[in-house]
C-alpha positions as YAML, in Angstrom:
chain: A
units: angstrom
residues:
- id: 1
  name: MET
  ca: [87.48, -72.73, 138.06]
- id: 2
  name: GLY
  ca: [88.99, -76.17, 137.42]
- id: 3
  name: PHE
  ca: [92.62, -77.08, 137.10]
- id: 4
  name: ARG
  ca: [92.31, -77.82, 133.36]
- id: 5
  name: GLU
  ca: [90.66, -74.42, 132.55]
- id: 6
  name: GLN
  ca: [93.34, -72.27, 134.28]
- id: 7
  name: PRO
  ca: [96.35, -73.32, 132.13]
- id: 8
  name: ALA
  ca: [94.24, -72.74, 128.97]
- id: 9
  name: ARG
  ca: [93.52, -69.12, 130.02]
- id: 10
  name: VAL
  ca: [97.18, -68.52, 130.85]
- id: 11
  name: ARG
  ca: [98.20, -69.88, 127.48]
- id: 12
  name: ARG
  ca: [95.78, -67.46, 125.75]
- id: 13
  name: ILE
  ca: [97.12, -64.49, 127.70]
- id: 14
  name: LEU
  ca: [100.71, -65.44, 126.95]
- id: 15
  name: GLY
  ca: [99.83, -65.81, 123.27]
- id: 16
  name: ILE
  ca: [98.35, -62.30, 123.14]
- id: 17
  name: VAL
  ca: [101.37, -60.78, 124.92]
- id: 18
  name: LEU
  ca: [103.77, -62.55, 122.50]
- id: 19
  name: ALA
  ca: [101.76, -61.37, 119.49]
- id: 20
  name: VAL
  ca: [101.92, -57.78, 120.71]
- id: 21
  name: LEU
  ca: [105.66, -58.02, 121.27]
- id: 22
  name: LEU
  ca: [106.18, -59.53, 117.85]
- id: 23
  name: LEU
  ca: [104.15, -56.83, 116.12]
- id: 24
  name: GLY
  ca: [106.02, -54.16, 118.03]
- id: 25
  name: GLY
  ca: [109.31, -55.71, 116.93]
- id: 26
  name: VAL
  ca: [108.21, -55.75, 113.29]
- id: 27
  name: ALA
  ca: [107.08, -52.13, 113.49]
- id: 28
  name: ALA
  ca: [110.43, -51.12, 115.04]
- id: 29
  name: ALA
  ca: [112.28, -52.97, 112.34]
- id: 30
  name: LEU
  ca: [110.25, -51.16, 109.62]
- id: 31
  name: VAL
  ca: [111.04, -47.73, 111.14]
- id: 32
  name: VAL
  ca: [114.77, -48.45, 111.45]
- id: 33
  name: GLY
  ca: [114.86, -49.98, 107.97]
- id: 34
  name: GLY
  ca: [113.06, -47.00, 106.51]
- id: 35
  name: ASP
  ca: [115.59, -44.58, 107.99]
- id: 36
  name: LYS
  ca: [118.39, -46.65, 106.62]
- id: 37
  name: ASP
  ca: [116.89, -46.74, 103.09]
- id: 38
  name: ASP
  ca: [116.28, -42.96, 103.07]
- id: 39
  name: SER
  ca: [119.73, -42.00, 104.27]
- id: 40
  name: GLY
  ca: [121.22, -42.32, 100.78]
- id: 41
  name: THR
  ca: [118.67, -40.03, 99.14]
- id: 42
  name: ALA
  ca: [118.16, -37.41, 101.86]
- id: 43
  name: THR
  ca: [118.36, -33.83, 100.58]
- id: 44
  name: LYS
  ca: [118.57, -30.42, 102.17]
- id: 45
  name: THR
  ca: [115.83, -27.98, 101.19]
- id: 46
  name: VAL
  ca: [117.05, -24.71, 99.70]
- id: 47
  name: ARG
  ca: [114.51, -21.85, 99.41]
- id: 48
  name: GLY
  ca: [114.92, -18.96, 97.05]
- id: 49
  name: VAL
  ca: [113.25, -16.27, 94.98]
- id: 50
  name: ILE
  ca: [114.00, -16.21, 91.24]
- id: 51
  name: GLY
  ca: [113.12, -14.35, 88.08]
- id: 52
  name: SER
  ca: [110.35, -16.11, 86.23]
- id: 53
  name: GLU
  ca: [112.55, -16.80, 83.20]
- id: 54
  name: LYS
  ca: [114.34, -19.41, 85.34]
- id: 55
  name: ALA
  ca: [111.16, -21.09, 86.65]
- id: 56
  name: GLU
  ca: [111.11, -23.80, 83.97]
- id: 57
  name: PHE
  ca: [114.80, -24.54, 84.58]
- id: 58
  name: PHE
  ca: [114.26, -25.23, 88.28]
- id: 59
  name: ALA
  ca: [111.05, -27.18, 87.55]
- id: 60
  name: ASP
  ca: [112.76, -29.43, 85.01]
- id: 61
  name: PRO
  ca: [112.74, -33.03, 86.37]
- id: 62
  name: GLU
  ca: [116.30, -33.48, 85.09]
- id: 63
  name: VAL
  ca: [117.45, -30.44, 87.02]
- id: 64
  name: VAL
  ca: [115.59, -31.60, 90.15]
- id: 65
  name: LYS
  ca: [117.28, -35.03, 89.81]
- id: 66
  name: ALA
  ca: [120.75, -33.51, 89.26]
- id: 67
  name: LEU
  ca: [120.38, -31.25, 92.31]
- id: 68
  name: ALA
  ca: [119.05, -34.13, 94.45]
- id: 69
  name: ALA
  ca: [122.13, -36.13, 93.51]
- id: 70
  name: LYS
  ca: [124.12, -33.31, 95.07]
- id: 71
  name: GLY
  ca: [121.97, -33.32, 98.19]
- id: 72
  name: LEU
  ca: [119.71, -30.38, 97.47]
- id: 73
  name: THR
  ca: [115.97, -29.88, 96.99]
- id: 74
  name: VAL
  ca: [115.27, -26.39, 95.66]
- id: 75
  name: ARG
  ca: [111.98, -24.59, 96.39]
- id: 76
  name: THR
  ca: [111.48, -21.34, 94.46]
- id: 77
  name: GLU
  ca: [109.07, -18.44, 94.17]
- id: 78
  name: THR
  ca: [109.13, -15.95, 91.26]
- id: 79
  name: SER
  ca: [109.41, -12.16, 91.36]
- id: 80
  name: GLY
  ca: [110.45, -9.28, 89.18]
- id: 81
  name: SER
  ca: [114.24, -8.78, 89.63]
- id: 82
  name: TRP
  ca: [113.95, -5.25, 91.02]
- id: 83
  name: ASP
  ca: [110.98, -6.17, 93.19]
- id: 84
  name: MET
  ca: [113.15, -8.67, 95.10]
- id: 85
  name: GLU
  ca: [114.83, -5.95, 97.14]
- id: 86
  name: GLU
  ca: [111.45, -5.12, 98.73]
- id: 87
  name: LEU
  ca: [110.62, -8.70, 99.67]
- id: 88
  name: PRO
  ca: [110.99, -10.05, 103.23]
- id: 89
  name: LEU
  ca: [113.66, -12.61, 102.58]
- id: 90
  name: GLU
  ca: [114.03, -14.02, 106.06]
- id: 91
  name: GLY
  ca: [114.02, -17.80, 105.84]
- id: 92
  name: TYR
  ca: [115.31, -17.75, 102.27]
- id: 93
  name: ASP
  ca: [118.68, -19.17, 101.20]
- id: 94
  name: PHE
  ca: [119.19, -17.23, 98.00]
- id: 95
  name: ALA
  ca: [117.83, -14.57, 95.68]
- id: 96
  name: PHE
  ca: [118.45, -15.02, 91.95]
- id: 97
  name: PRO
  ca: [117.60, -11.91, 89.92]
- id: 98
  name: SER
  ca: [118.36, -11.66, 86.23]
- id: 99
  name: ALA
  ca: [121.23, -9.19, 86.35]
- id: 100
  name: LYS
  ca: [124.12, -7.85, 88.35]
- id: 101
  name: ALA
  ca: [122.54, -4.45, 89.16]
- id: 102
  name: PRO
  ca: [119.56, -5.70, 91.21]
- id: 103
  name: ALA
  ca: [121.85, -8.36, 92.73]
- id: 104
  name: ASP
  ca: [124.22, -5.64, 93.89]
- id: 105
  name: GLU
  ca: [121.34, -3.72, 95.42]
- id: 106
  name: LEU
  ca: [120.11, -6.83, 97.21]
- id: 107
  name: LYS
  ca: [123.60, -7.57, 98.49]
- id: 108
  name: ALA
  ca: [123.97, -4.04, 99.89]
- id: 109
  name: ARG
  ca: [120.50, -3.87, 101.48]
- id: 110
  name: ARG
  ca: [120.85, -7.32, 103.08]
- id: 111
  name: LYS
  ca: [124.47, -6.67, 104.10]
- id: 112
  name: VAL
  ca: [125.49, -9.92, 102.42]
- id: 113
  name: THR
  ca: [129.24, -10.46, 102.72]
- id: 114
  name: ALA
  ca: [129.54, -13.45, 100.36]
- id: 115
  name: ALA
  ca: [130.21, -12.59, 96.73]
- id: 116
  name: PRO
  ca: [127.35, -13.15, 94.28]
- id: 117
  name: LEU
  ca: [127.74, -15.88, 91.67]
- id: 118
  name: ARG
  ca: [126.91, -15.58, 87.95]
- id: 119
  name: PRO
  ca: [126.35, -19.13, 86.61]
- id: 120
  name: PHE
  ca: [124.93, -18.10, 83.20]
- id: 121
  name: TYR
  ca: [123.82, -15.18, 81.07]
- id: 122
  name: SER
  ca: [121.60, -14.26, 78.13]
- id: 123
  name: PRO
  ca: [121.62, -11.25, 75.79]
- id: 124
  name: LEU
  ca: [118.47, -9.26, 75.17]
- id: 125
  name: VAL
  ca: [116.88, -9.66, 71.73]
- id: 126
  name: VAL
  ca: [113.75, -8.46, 69.99]
- id: 127
  name: VAL
  ca: [111.39, -11.10, 68.58]
- id: 128
  name: ALA
  ca: [109.34, -9.97, 65.62]
- id: 129
  name: HIS
  ca: [106.79, -11.48, 63.26]
- id: 130
  name: SER
  ca: [108.17, -11.90, 59.77]
- id: 131
  name: ALA
  ca: [106.02, -9.15, 58.23]
- id: 132
  name: ALA
  ca: [107.17, -6.63, 60.89]
- id: 133
  name: ALA
  ca: [110.83, -7.64, 60.50]
- id: 134
  name: LYS
  ca: [110.65, -7.19, 56.70]
- id: 135
  name: VAL
  ca: [109.05, -3.77, 57.02]
- id: 136
  name: LEU
  ca: [111.75, -2.69, 59.45]
- id: 137
  name: ALA
  ca: [114.44, -3.93, 57.07]
- id: 138
  name: ASP
  ca: [112.82, -2.21, 54.06]
- id: 139
  name: ASN
  ca: [112.89, 1.06, 55.97]
- id: 140
  name: GLY
  ca: [116.48, 0.90, 57.22]
- id: 141
  name: LEU
  ca: [115.62, -0.01, 60.81]
- id: 142
  name: ALA
  ca: [116.93, -3.57, 60.65]
- id: 143
  name: ASP
  ca: [119.14, -5.90, 58.64]
- id: 144
  name: LEU
  ca: [118.02, -9.45, 57.93]
- id: 145
  name: GLY
  ca: [120.38, -12.37, 57.33]
- id: 146
  name: PRO
  ca: [120.01, -15.16, 54.79]
- id: 147
  name: GLY
  ca: [116.68, -16.90, 55.27]
- id: 148
  name: GLY
  ca: [115.19, -13.88, 57.03]
- id: 149
  name: ARG
  ca: [114.88, -15.60, 60.44]
- id: 150
  name: THR
  ca: [117.55, -13.56, 62.22]
- id: 151
  name: GLY
  ca: [119.18, -10.20, 61.89]
- id: 152
  name: THR
  ca: [120.05, -7.02, 63.70]
- id: 153
  name: LEU
  ca: [117.97, -4.07, 64.89]
- id: 154
  name: ARG
  ca: [119.65, -0.74, 64.12]
- id: 155
  name: MET
  ca: [119.29, 0.95, 67.46]
- id: 156
  name: GLU
  ca: [120.13, 4.50, 66.33]
- id: 157
  name: ALA
  ca: [117.55, 4.33, 63.54]
- id: 158
  name: TYR
  ca: [114.96, 2.78, 65.84]
- id: 159
  name: LEU
  ca: [115.48, 5.42, 68.51]
- id: 160
  name: ALA
  ca: [115.22, 8.19, 65.91]
- id: 161
  name: ALA
  ca: [111.87, 6.73, 64.79]
- id: 162
  name: ALA
  ca: [110.70, 6.56, 68.43]
- id: 163
  name: ARG
  ca: [111.79, 10.15, 69.02]
- id: 164
  name: ALA
  ca: [109.76, 11.23, 66.02]
- id: 165
  name: ASP
  ca: [106.69, 9.19, 67.07]
- id: 166
  name: ARG
  ca: [106.65, 7.32, 63.78]
- id: 167
  name: THR
  ca: [103.81, 4.95, 63.09]
- id: 168
  name: TRP
  ca: [103.79, 1.67, 61.22]
- id: 169
  name: GLN
  ca: [101.59, 3.24, 58.60]
- id: 170
  name: GLN
  ca: [104.39, 5.71, 57.80]
- id: 171
  name: LEU
  ca: [106.74, 2.86, 56.94]
- id: 172
  name: ARG
  ca: [106.98, 1.61, 53.40]
- id: 173
  name: GLY
  ca: [105.48, -1.86, 52.91]
- id: 174
  name: SER
  ca: [103.22, -1.85, 55.94]
- id: 175
  name: ALA
  ca: [100.01, -1.55, 53.87]
- id: 176
  name: GLY
  ca: [98.07, -4.81, 53.82]
- id: 177
  name: HIS
  ca: [99.25, -5.86, 57.25]
- id: 178
  name: ALA
  ca: [96.41, -4.96, 59.63]
- id: 179
  name: GLU
  ca: [98.48, -5.93, 62.66]
- id: 180
  name: LEU
  ca: [101.05, -3.23, 61.80]
- id: 181
  name: SER
  ca: [99.23, -0.13, 62.87]
- id: 182
  name: GLY
  ca: [99.67, 2.67, 65.43]
- id: 183
  name: THR
  ca: [102.89, 3.90, 66.93]
- id: 184
  name: LEU
  ca: [106.03, 1.86, 66.28]
- id: 185
  name: PHE
  ca: [107.39, 0.52, 69.59]
- id: 186
  name: ILE
  ca: [108.97, -2.48, 71.28]
- id: 187
  name: THR
  ca: [107.06, -4.13, 74.11]
- id: 188
  name: SER
  ca: [109.26, -4.39, 77.17]
- id: 189
  name: THR
  ca: [108.69, -5.13, 80.86]
- id: 190
  name: ASP
  ca: [108.23, -2.58, 83.65]
- id: 191
  name: PRO
  ca: [111.72, -1.13, 84.18]
- id: 192
  name: VAL
  ca: [110.99, -0.33, 87.82]
- id: 193
  name: ALA
  ca: [110.19, -3.96, 88.66]
- id: 194
  name: SER
  ca: [111.87, -6.02, 85.94]
- id: 195
  name: ASN
  ca: [115.46, -6.48, 84.89]
- id: 196
  name: SER
  ca: [114.89, -6.81, 81.15]
- id: 197
  name: GLY
  ca: [112.94, -3.55, 81.06]
- id: 198
  name: ALA
  ca: [115.65, -1.73, 82.97]
- id: 199
  name: LEU
  ca: [118.43, -3.11, 80.75]
- id: 200
  name: TYR
  ca: [116.48, -1.98, 77.68]
- id: 201
  name: LEU
  ca: [116.71, 1.56, 79.01]
- id: 202
  name: ALA
  ca: [120.42, 1.12, 79.71]
- id: 203
  name: ALA
  ca: [121.13, 0.16, 76.08]
- id: 204
  name: ALA
  ca: [118.86, 2.89, 74.73]
- id: 205
  name: SER
  ca: [120.43, 5.53, 76.96]
- id: 206
  name: TYR
  ca: [123.94, 4.46, 75.91]
- id: 207
  name: VAL
  ca: [123.11, 4.78, 72.22]
- id: 208
  name: ALA
  ca: [121.12, 8.01, 72.57]
- id: 209
  name: ASP
  ca: [123.90, 9.69, 74.53]
- id: 210
  name: GLY
  ca: [126.58, 9.00, 71.93]
- id: 211
  name: GLY
  ca: [128.05, 5.84, 73.46]
- id: 212
  name: ARG
  ca: [128.32, 7.14, 76.98]
- id: 213
  name: VAL
  ca: [127.19, 5.19, 80.00]
- id: 214
  name: ALA
  ca: [125.01, 7.25, 82.32]
- id: 215
  name: GLY
  ca: [126.91, 8.07, 85.49]
- id: 216
  name: ASP
  ca: [125.02, 10.91, 87.14]
- id: 217
  name: LYS
  ca: [121.80, 12.92, 87.22]
- id: 218
  name: ALA
  ca: [122.90, 15.11, 84.24]
- id: 219
  name: ALA
  ca: [123.30, 11.99, 82.08]
- id: 220
  name: VAL
  ca: [119.88, 10.71, 83.12]
- id: 221
  name: ASP
  ca: [118.38, 14.13, 82.34]
- id: 222
  name: ARG
  ca: [119.80, 14.07, 78.80]
- id: 223
  name: THR
  ca: [117.97, 10.90, 77.76]
- id: 224
  name: ALA
  ca: [114.96, 10.93, 80.07]
- id: 225
  name: PRO
  ca: [112.50, 12.43, 77.50]
- id: 226
  name: LEU
  ca: [113.32, 9.68, 74.97]
- id: 227
  name: LEU
  ca: [113.25, 6.90, 77.55]
- id: 228
  name: ARG
  ca: [109.89, 8.17, 78.73]
- id: 229
  name: LYS
  ca: [108.56, 7.82, 75.18]
- id: 230
  name: LEU
  ca: [109.87, 4.27, 74.92]
- id: 231
  name: ILE
  ca: [108.01, 3.24, 78.06]
- id: 232
  name: GLN
  ca: [104.82, 5.31, 78.20]
- id: 233
  name: VAL
  ca: [103.74, 4.44, 74.65]
- id: 234
  name: GLN
  ca: [103.31, 0.87, 75.89]
- id: 235
  name: GLY
  ca: [100.67, 1.52, 78.52]
- id: 236
  name: ALA
  ca: [100.42, -1.19, 81.18]
- id: 237
  name: GLN
  ca: [103.54, -3.34, 81.42]
- id: 238
  name: GLN
  ca: [104.25, -6.79, 82.82]
- id: 239
  name: SER
  ca: [106.80, -7.32, 85.62]
- id: 240
  name: SER
  ca: [108.28, -10.37, 83.86]
- id: 241
  name: SER
  ca: [109.33, -11.15, 80.29]
- id: 242
  name: ASP
  ca: [107.60, -14.52, 80.45]
- id: 243
  name: ALA
  ca: [104.04, -13.31, 79.79]
- id: 244
  name: PRO
  ca: [104.85, -10.99, 76.85]
- id: 245
  name: PHE
  ca: [106.85, -13.76, 75.19]
- id: 246
  name: ARG
  ca: [104.04, -16.29, 75.65]
- id: 247
  name: ASP
  ca: [101.60, -13.78, 74.17]
- id: 248
  name: PHE
  ca: [103.88, -13.23, 71.21]
- id: 249
  name: VAL
  ca: [104.26, -16.98, 70.52]
- id: 250
  name: SER
  ca: [100.44, -17.33, 70.80]
- id: 251
  name: GLY
  ca: [100.05, -14.72, 68.08]
- id: 252
  name: VAL
  ca: [98.63, -11.89, 70.19]
- id: 253
  name: GLY
  ca: [100.06, -8.59, 71.43]
- id: 254
  name: ASN
  ca: [102.58, -6.24, 69.85]
- id: 255
  name: PRO
  ca: [104.58, -7.40, 66.77]
- id: 256
  name: LEU
  ca: [107.89, -6.44, 68.45]
- id: 257
  name: VAL
  ca: [108.72, -7.79, 71.91]
- id: 258
  name: LEU
  ca: [111.93, -7.56, 73.96]
- id: 259
  name: VAL
  ca: [112.88, -10.93, 75.48]
- id: 260
  name: TYR
  ca: [115.93, -12.89, 76.58]
- id: 261
  name: GLU
  ca: [117.70, -14.93, 73.93]
- id: 262
  name: SER
  ca: [117.39, -17.88, 76.30]
- id: 263
  name: GLN
  ca: [113.60, -17.90, 75.92]
- id: 264
  name: VAL
  ca: [113.99, -18.36, 72.16]
- id: 265
  name: ALA
  ca: [116.91, -20.77, 72.37]
- id: 266
  name: ALA
  ca: [115.08, -23.00, 74.82]
- id: 267
  name: GLN
  ca: [112.19, -23.45, 72.38]
- id: 268
  name: LEU
  ca: [114.55, -24.13, 69.51]
- id: 269
  name: ILE
  ca: [116.51, -26.75, 71.48]
- id: 270
  name: ALA
  ca: [113.20, -28.38, 72.48]
- id: 271
  name: LYS
  ca: [112.29, -28.46, 68.77]
- id: 272
  name: GLN
  ca: [109.08, -26.47, 69.31]
- id: 273
  name: GLU
  ca: [107.29, -24.85, 66.40]
- id: 274
  name: MET
  ca: [108.51, -21.28, 65.91]
- id: 275
  name: GLY
  ca: [105.90, -20.05, 63.45]
- id: 276
  name: ASP
  ca: [106.94, -16.86, 61.70]
- id: 277
  name: LEU
  ca: [109.23, -15.70, 64.52]
- id: 278
  name: VAL
  ca: [112.26, -13.63, 63.62]
- id: 279
  name: VAL
  ca: [115.05, -12.90, 66.10]
- id: 280
  name: LEU
  ca: [116.57, -9.40, 65.92]
- id: 281
  name: TYR
  ca: [119.70, -8.73, 67.95]
- id: 282
  name: PRO
  ca: [119.96, -5.00, 68.74]
- id: 283
  name: ASP
  ca: [123.32, -3.87, 67.34]
- id: 284
  name: THR
  ca: [123.87, -2.41, 70.78]
- id: 285
  name: THR
  ca: [122.43, -4.60, 73.45]
- id: 286
  name: VAL
  ca: [123.00, -5.75, 77.02]
- id: 287
  name: SER
  ca: [123.69, -9.25, 78.26]
- id: 288
  name: SER
  ca: [121.78, -10.15, 81.38]
- id: 289
  name: ASP
  ca: [124.05, -11.84, 83.88]
- id: 290
  name: HIS
  ca: [121.78, -14.07, 85.99]
- id: 291
  name: THR
  ca: [123.30, -13.41, 89.42]
- id: 292
  name: LEU
  ca: [122.68, -15.50, 92.52]
- id: 293
  name: VAL
  ca: [122.96, -13.72, 95.84]
- id: 294
  name: PRO
  ca: [123.67, -16.29, 98.60]
- id: 295
  name: LEU
  ca: [121.82, -15.46, 101.81]
- id: 296
  name: THR
  ca: [123.04, -18.62, 103.58]
- id: 297
  name: ASP
  ca: [125.86, -21.12, 103.15]
- id: 298
  name: THR
  ca: [123.40, -23.54, 101.54]
- id: 299
  name: GLY
  ca: [122.43, -20.87, 99.01]
- id: 300
  name: ARG
  ca: [126.09, -20.40, 98.19]
- id: 301
  name: THR
  ca: [126.49, -24.14, 97.68]
- id: 302
  name: LEU
  ca: [123.65, -24.04, 95.12]
- id: 303
  name: GLY
  ca: [125.30, -21.12, 93.28]
- id: 304
  name: GLU
  ca: [128.63, -22.95, 93.10]
- id: 305
  name: LEU
  ca: [126.95, -26.10, 91.75]
- id: 306
  name: LEU
  ca: [125.12, -24.15, 89.04]
- id: 307
  name: SER
  ca: [128.42, -22.53, 88.08]
- id: 308
  name: THR
  ca: [130.67, -25.59, 88.02]
- id: 309
  name: ASP
  ca: [128.74, -28.85, 87.83]
- id: 310
  name: PRO
  ca: [128.96, -30.21, 84.25]
- id: 311
  name: GLU
  ca: [125.47, -31.77, 84.29]
- id: 312
  name: LEU
  ca: [123.78, -28.62, 85.61]
- id: 313
  name: ARG
  ca: [125.66, -26.44, 83.08]
- id: 314
  name: LYS
  ca: [124.44, -28.77, 80.29]
- id: 315
  name: LEU
  ca: [120.91, -28.46, 81.56]
- id: 316
  name: ALA
  ca: [121.20, -24.66, 81.74]
- id: 317
  name: VAL
  ca: [122.12, -24.69, 78.05]
- id: 318
  name: ARG
  ca: [119.09, -26.86, 77.33]
- id: 319
  name: HIS
  ca: [117.03, -24.03, 78.76]
- id: 320
  name: GLY
  ca: [118.72, -21.54, 76.46]
- id: 321
  name: PHE
  ca: [121.22, -19.95, 78.84]
- id: 322
  name: ARG
  ca: [124.87, -19.34, 78.00]
- id: 323
  name: PRO
  ca: [127.13, -20.72, 80.79]
- id: 324
  name: GLN
  ca: [129.77, -18.27, 81.96]
- id: 325
  name: GLY
  ca: [133.17, -18.91, 80.51]
- id: 326
  name: ALA
  ca: [132.25, -21.70, 78.06]
- id: 327
  name: ALA
  ca: [130.87, -20.53, 74.75]
- id: 328
  name: ALA
  ca: [131.50, -23.99, 73.24]
- id: 329
  name: GLU
  ca: [128.74, -25.54, 75.34]
- id: 330
  name: PHE
  ca: [126.12, -23.16, 73.95]
- id: 331
  name: THR
  ca: [127.48, -23.36, 70.41]
- id: 332
  name: ALA
  ca: [127.39, -27.14, 70.40]
- id: 333
  name: ALA
  ca: [123.80, -27.26, 71.67]
- id: 334
  name: THR
  ca: [122.50, -24.73, 69.12]
- id: 335
  name: THR
  ca: [124.42, -25.87, 66.02]
- id: 336
  name: GLY
  ca: [121.22, -26.70, 64.16]
- id: 337
  name: HIS
  ca: [119.58, -23.36, 64.92]
- id: 338
  name: THR
  ca: [121.96, -20.80, 63.44]
- id: 339
  name: GLY
  ca: [119.16, -19.66, 61.18]
- id: 340
  name: TYR
  ca: [117.66, -17.96, 64.26]
- id: 341
  name: LEU
  ca: [120.59, -17.43, 66.63]
- id: 342
  name: ASN
  ca: [123.79, -15.35, 66.47]
- id: 343
  name: GLN
  ca: [125.85, -17.91, 68.37]
- id: 344
  name: THR
  ca: [129.00, -15.81, 68.65]
- id: 345
  name: LEU
  ca: [127.20, -12.44, 68.89]
- id: 346
  name: THR
  ca: [129.21, -11.27, 65.89]
- id: 347
  name: GLY
  ca: [128.66, -7.55, 65.17]
- id: 348
  name: ILE
  ca: [126.80, -6.98, 68.41]
- id: 349
  name: ARG
  ca: [128.12, -4.30, 70.76]
- id: 350
  name: GLN
  ca: [127.59, -4.70, 74.51]
- id: 351
  name: ALA
  ca: [126.50, -1.52, 76.26]
- id: 352
  name: PRO
  ca: [127.93, -1.00, 79.75]
- id: 353
  name: VAL
  ca: [125.29, -0.99, 82.46]
- id: 354
  name: PRO
  ca: [125.02, 1.97, 84.88]
- id: 355
  name: THR
  ca: [125.24, 1.48, 88.61]
- id: 356
  name: SER
  ca: [122.11, 0.15, 90.25]
- id: 357
  name: LYS
  ca: [121.36, 3.60, 91.70]
- id: 358
  name: VAL
  ca: [121.58, 5.36, 88.31]
- id: 359
  name: LEU
  ca: [119.70, 2.57, 86.52]
- id: 360
  name: HIS
  ca: [116.87, 2.69, 89.10]
- id: 361
  name: GLU
  ca: [116.60, 6.48, 88.75]
- id: 362
  name: MET
  ca: [116.52, 6.07, 84.97]
- id: 363
  name: ALA
  ca: [113.63, 3.60, 85.31]
- id: 364
  name: LEU
  ca: [111.71, 5.92, 87.61]
- id: 365
  name: ARG
  ca: [112.14, 8.83, 85.27]
- id: 366
  name: ALA
  ca: [111.03, 6.72, 82.29]
- id: 367
  name: ARG
  ca: [107.86, 5.89, 84.26]
- id: 368
  name: ASP
  ca: [107.57, 9.59, 85.16]
- id: 369
  name: GLN
  ca: [107.91, 8.70, 88.88]
- id: 370
  name: GLY
  ca: [111.28, 10.24, 89.59]
- id: 371
  name: ASP
  ca: [112.53, 13.69, 90.44]
- id: 372
  name: THR
  ca: [112.19, 15.76, 87.26]
- id: 373
  name: ALA
  ca: [113.37, 19.02, 88.85]
...
């Protein structure tokens, strides 16, 4: 090898080495730069199980953005509220059933020491098609307000009709409405698995027992036959209020369906077409306190944010919920929809809810699964 060839080869080797070093330096700079850019938007993942009626709230891009701004990314799975207590919740940060009773049961079973949080609530209502609502009103089972899009369901009269197994055909004005046939009943969810179905029984029991909240087995015994009628006439039931409401809006299923007011309010606020929907507030109803059980400190942080953060409270209202302690927020958002909604719940009595143990026994008896001895 000549003298002139050797320096050329050395120069080529040095060039390759320098190129590798330069590329490595660029790659290192990219990794460091990437970490620096992400540090401002990093979020902590929070896992939880929720009632399906809150699924759209947590999936809302605005909610996702608001939570990310507070450092949280929320991952959720849905379940019936009463089913949550049977789930293996290891690895979860929170459980978010639709009422205090299943939340209390979860808290006791999981030995949670932190207090549950109740960011928002929603009363139970009955949605009806206009023909059904008018027939109920003509027969003394309901009162309709001006415009006929909202009103009250007379619970005592309705329960008397259920006790007597009355049919739609026995009600004046039902002729000519083919969809109004068979036994008169309200579609509700499975009270053993779902909060709204259980609270329906709580309100019905309270009215049927002369305004007394069930507190023991004797009280459950007194109303069990009627509650069994309310449930068993329905046949198969859903474990969530979401599916029955969607069926109703689609024009299929029973003409009377028990849902959360939030489901109706959310559609109104979103300016969706309501068709011939009528909202009947039972004159004795139950408000469902959506109650977050924190299983970790991060879960508690989420609950506190949902309760206090102005942006998240505003977004909760957009999804139809009533924030705790601030009626004005809900009233302002639904000002244009008073034809459907009773904003102040005027004339509506709230039934006390039994303890979780009594309510669960009531649900089992209604499904004919409890101790009937």
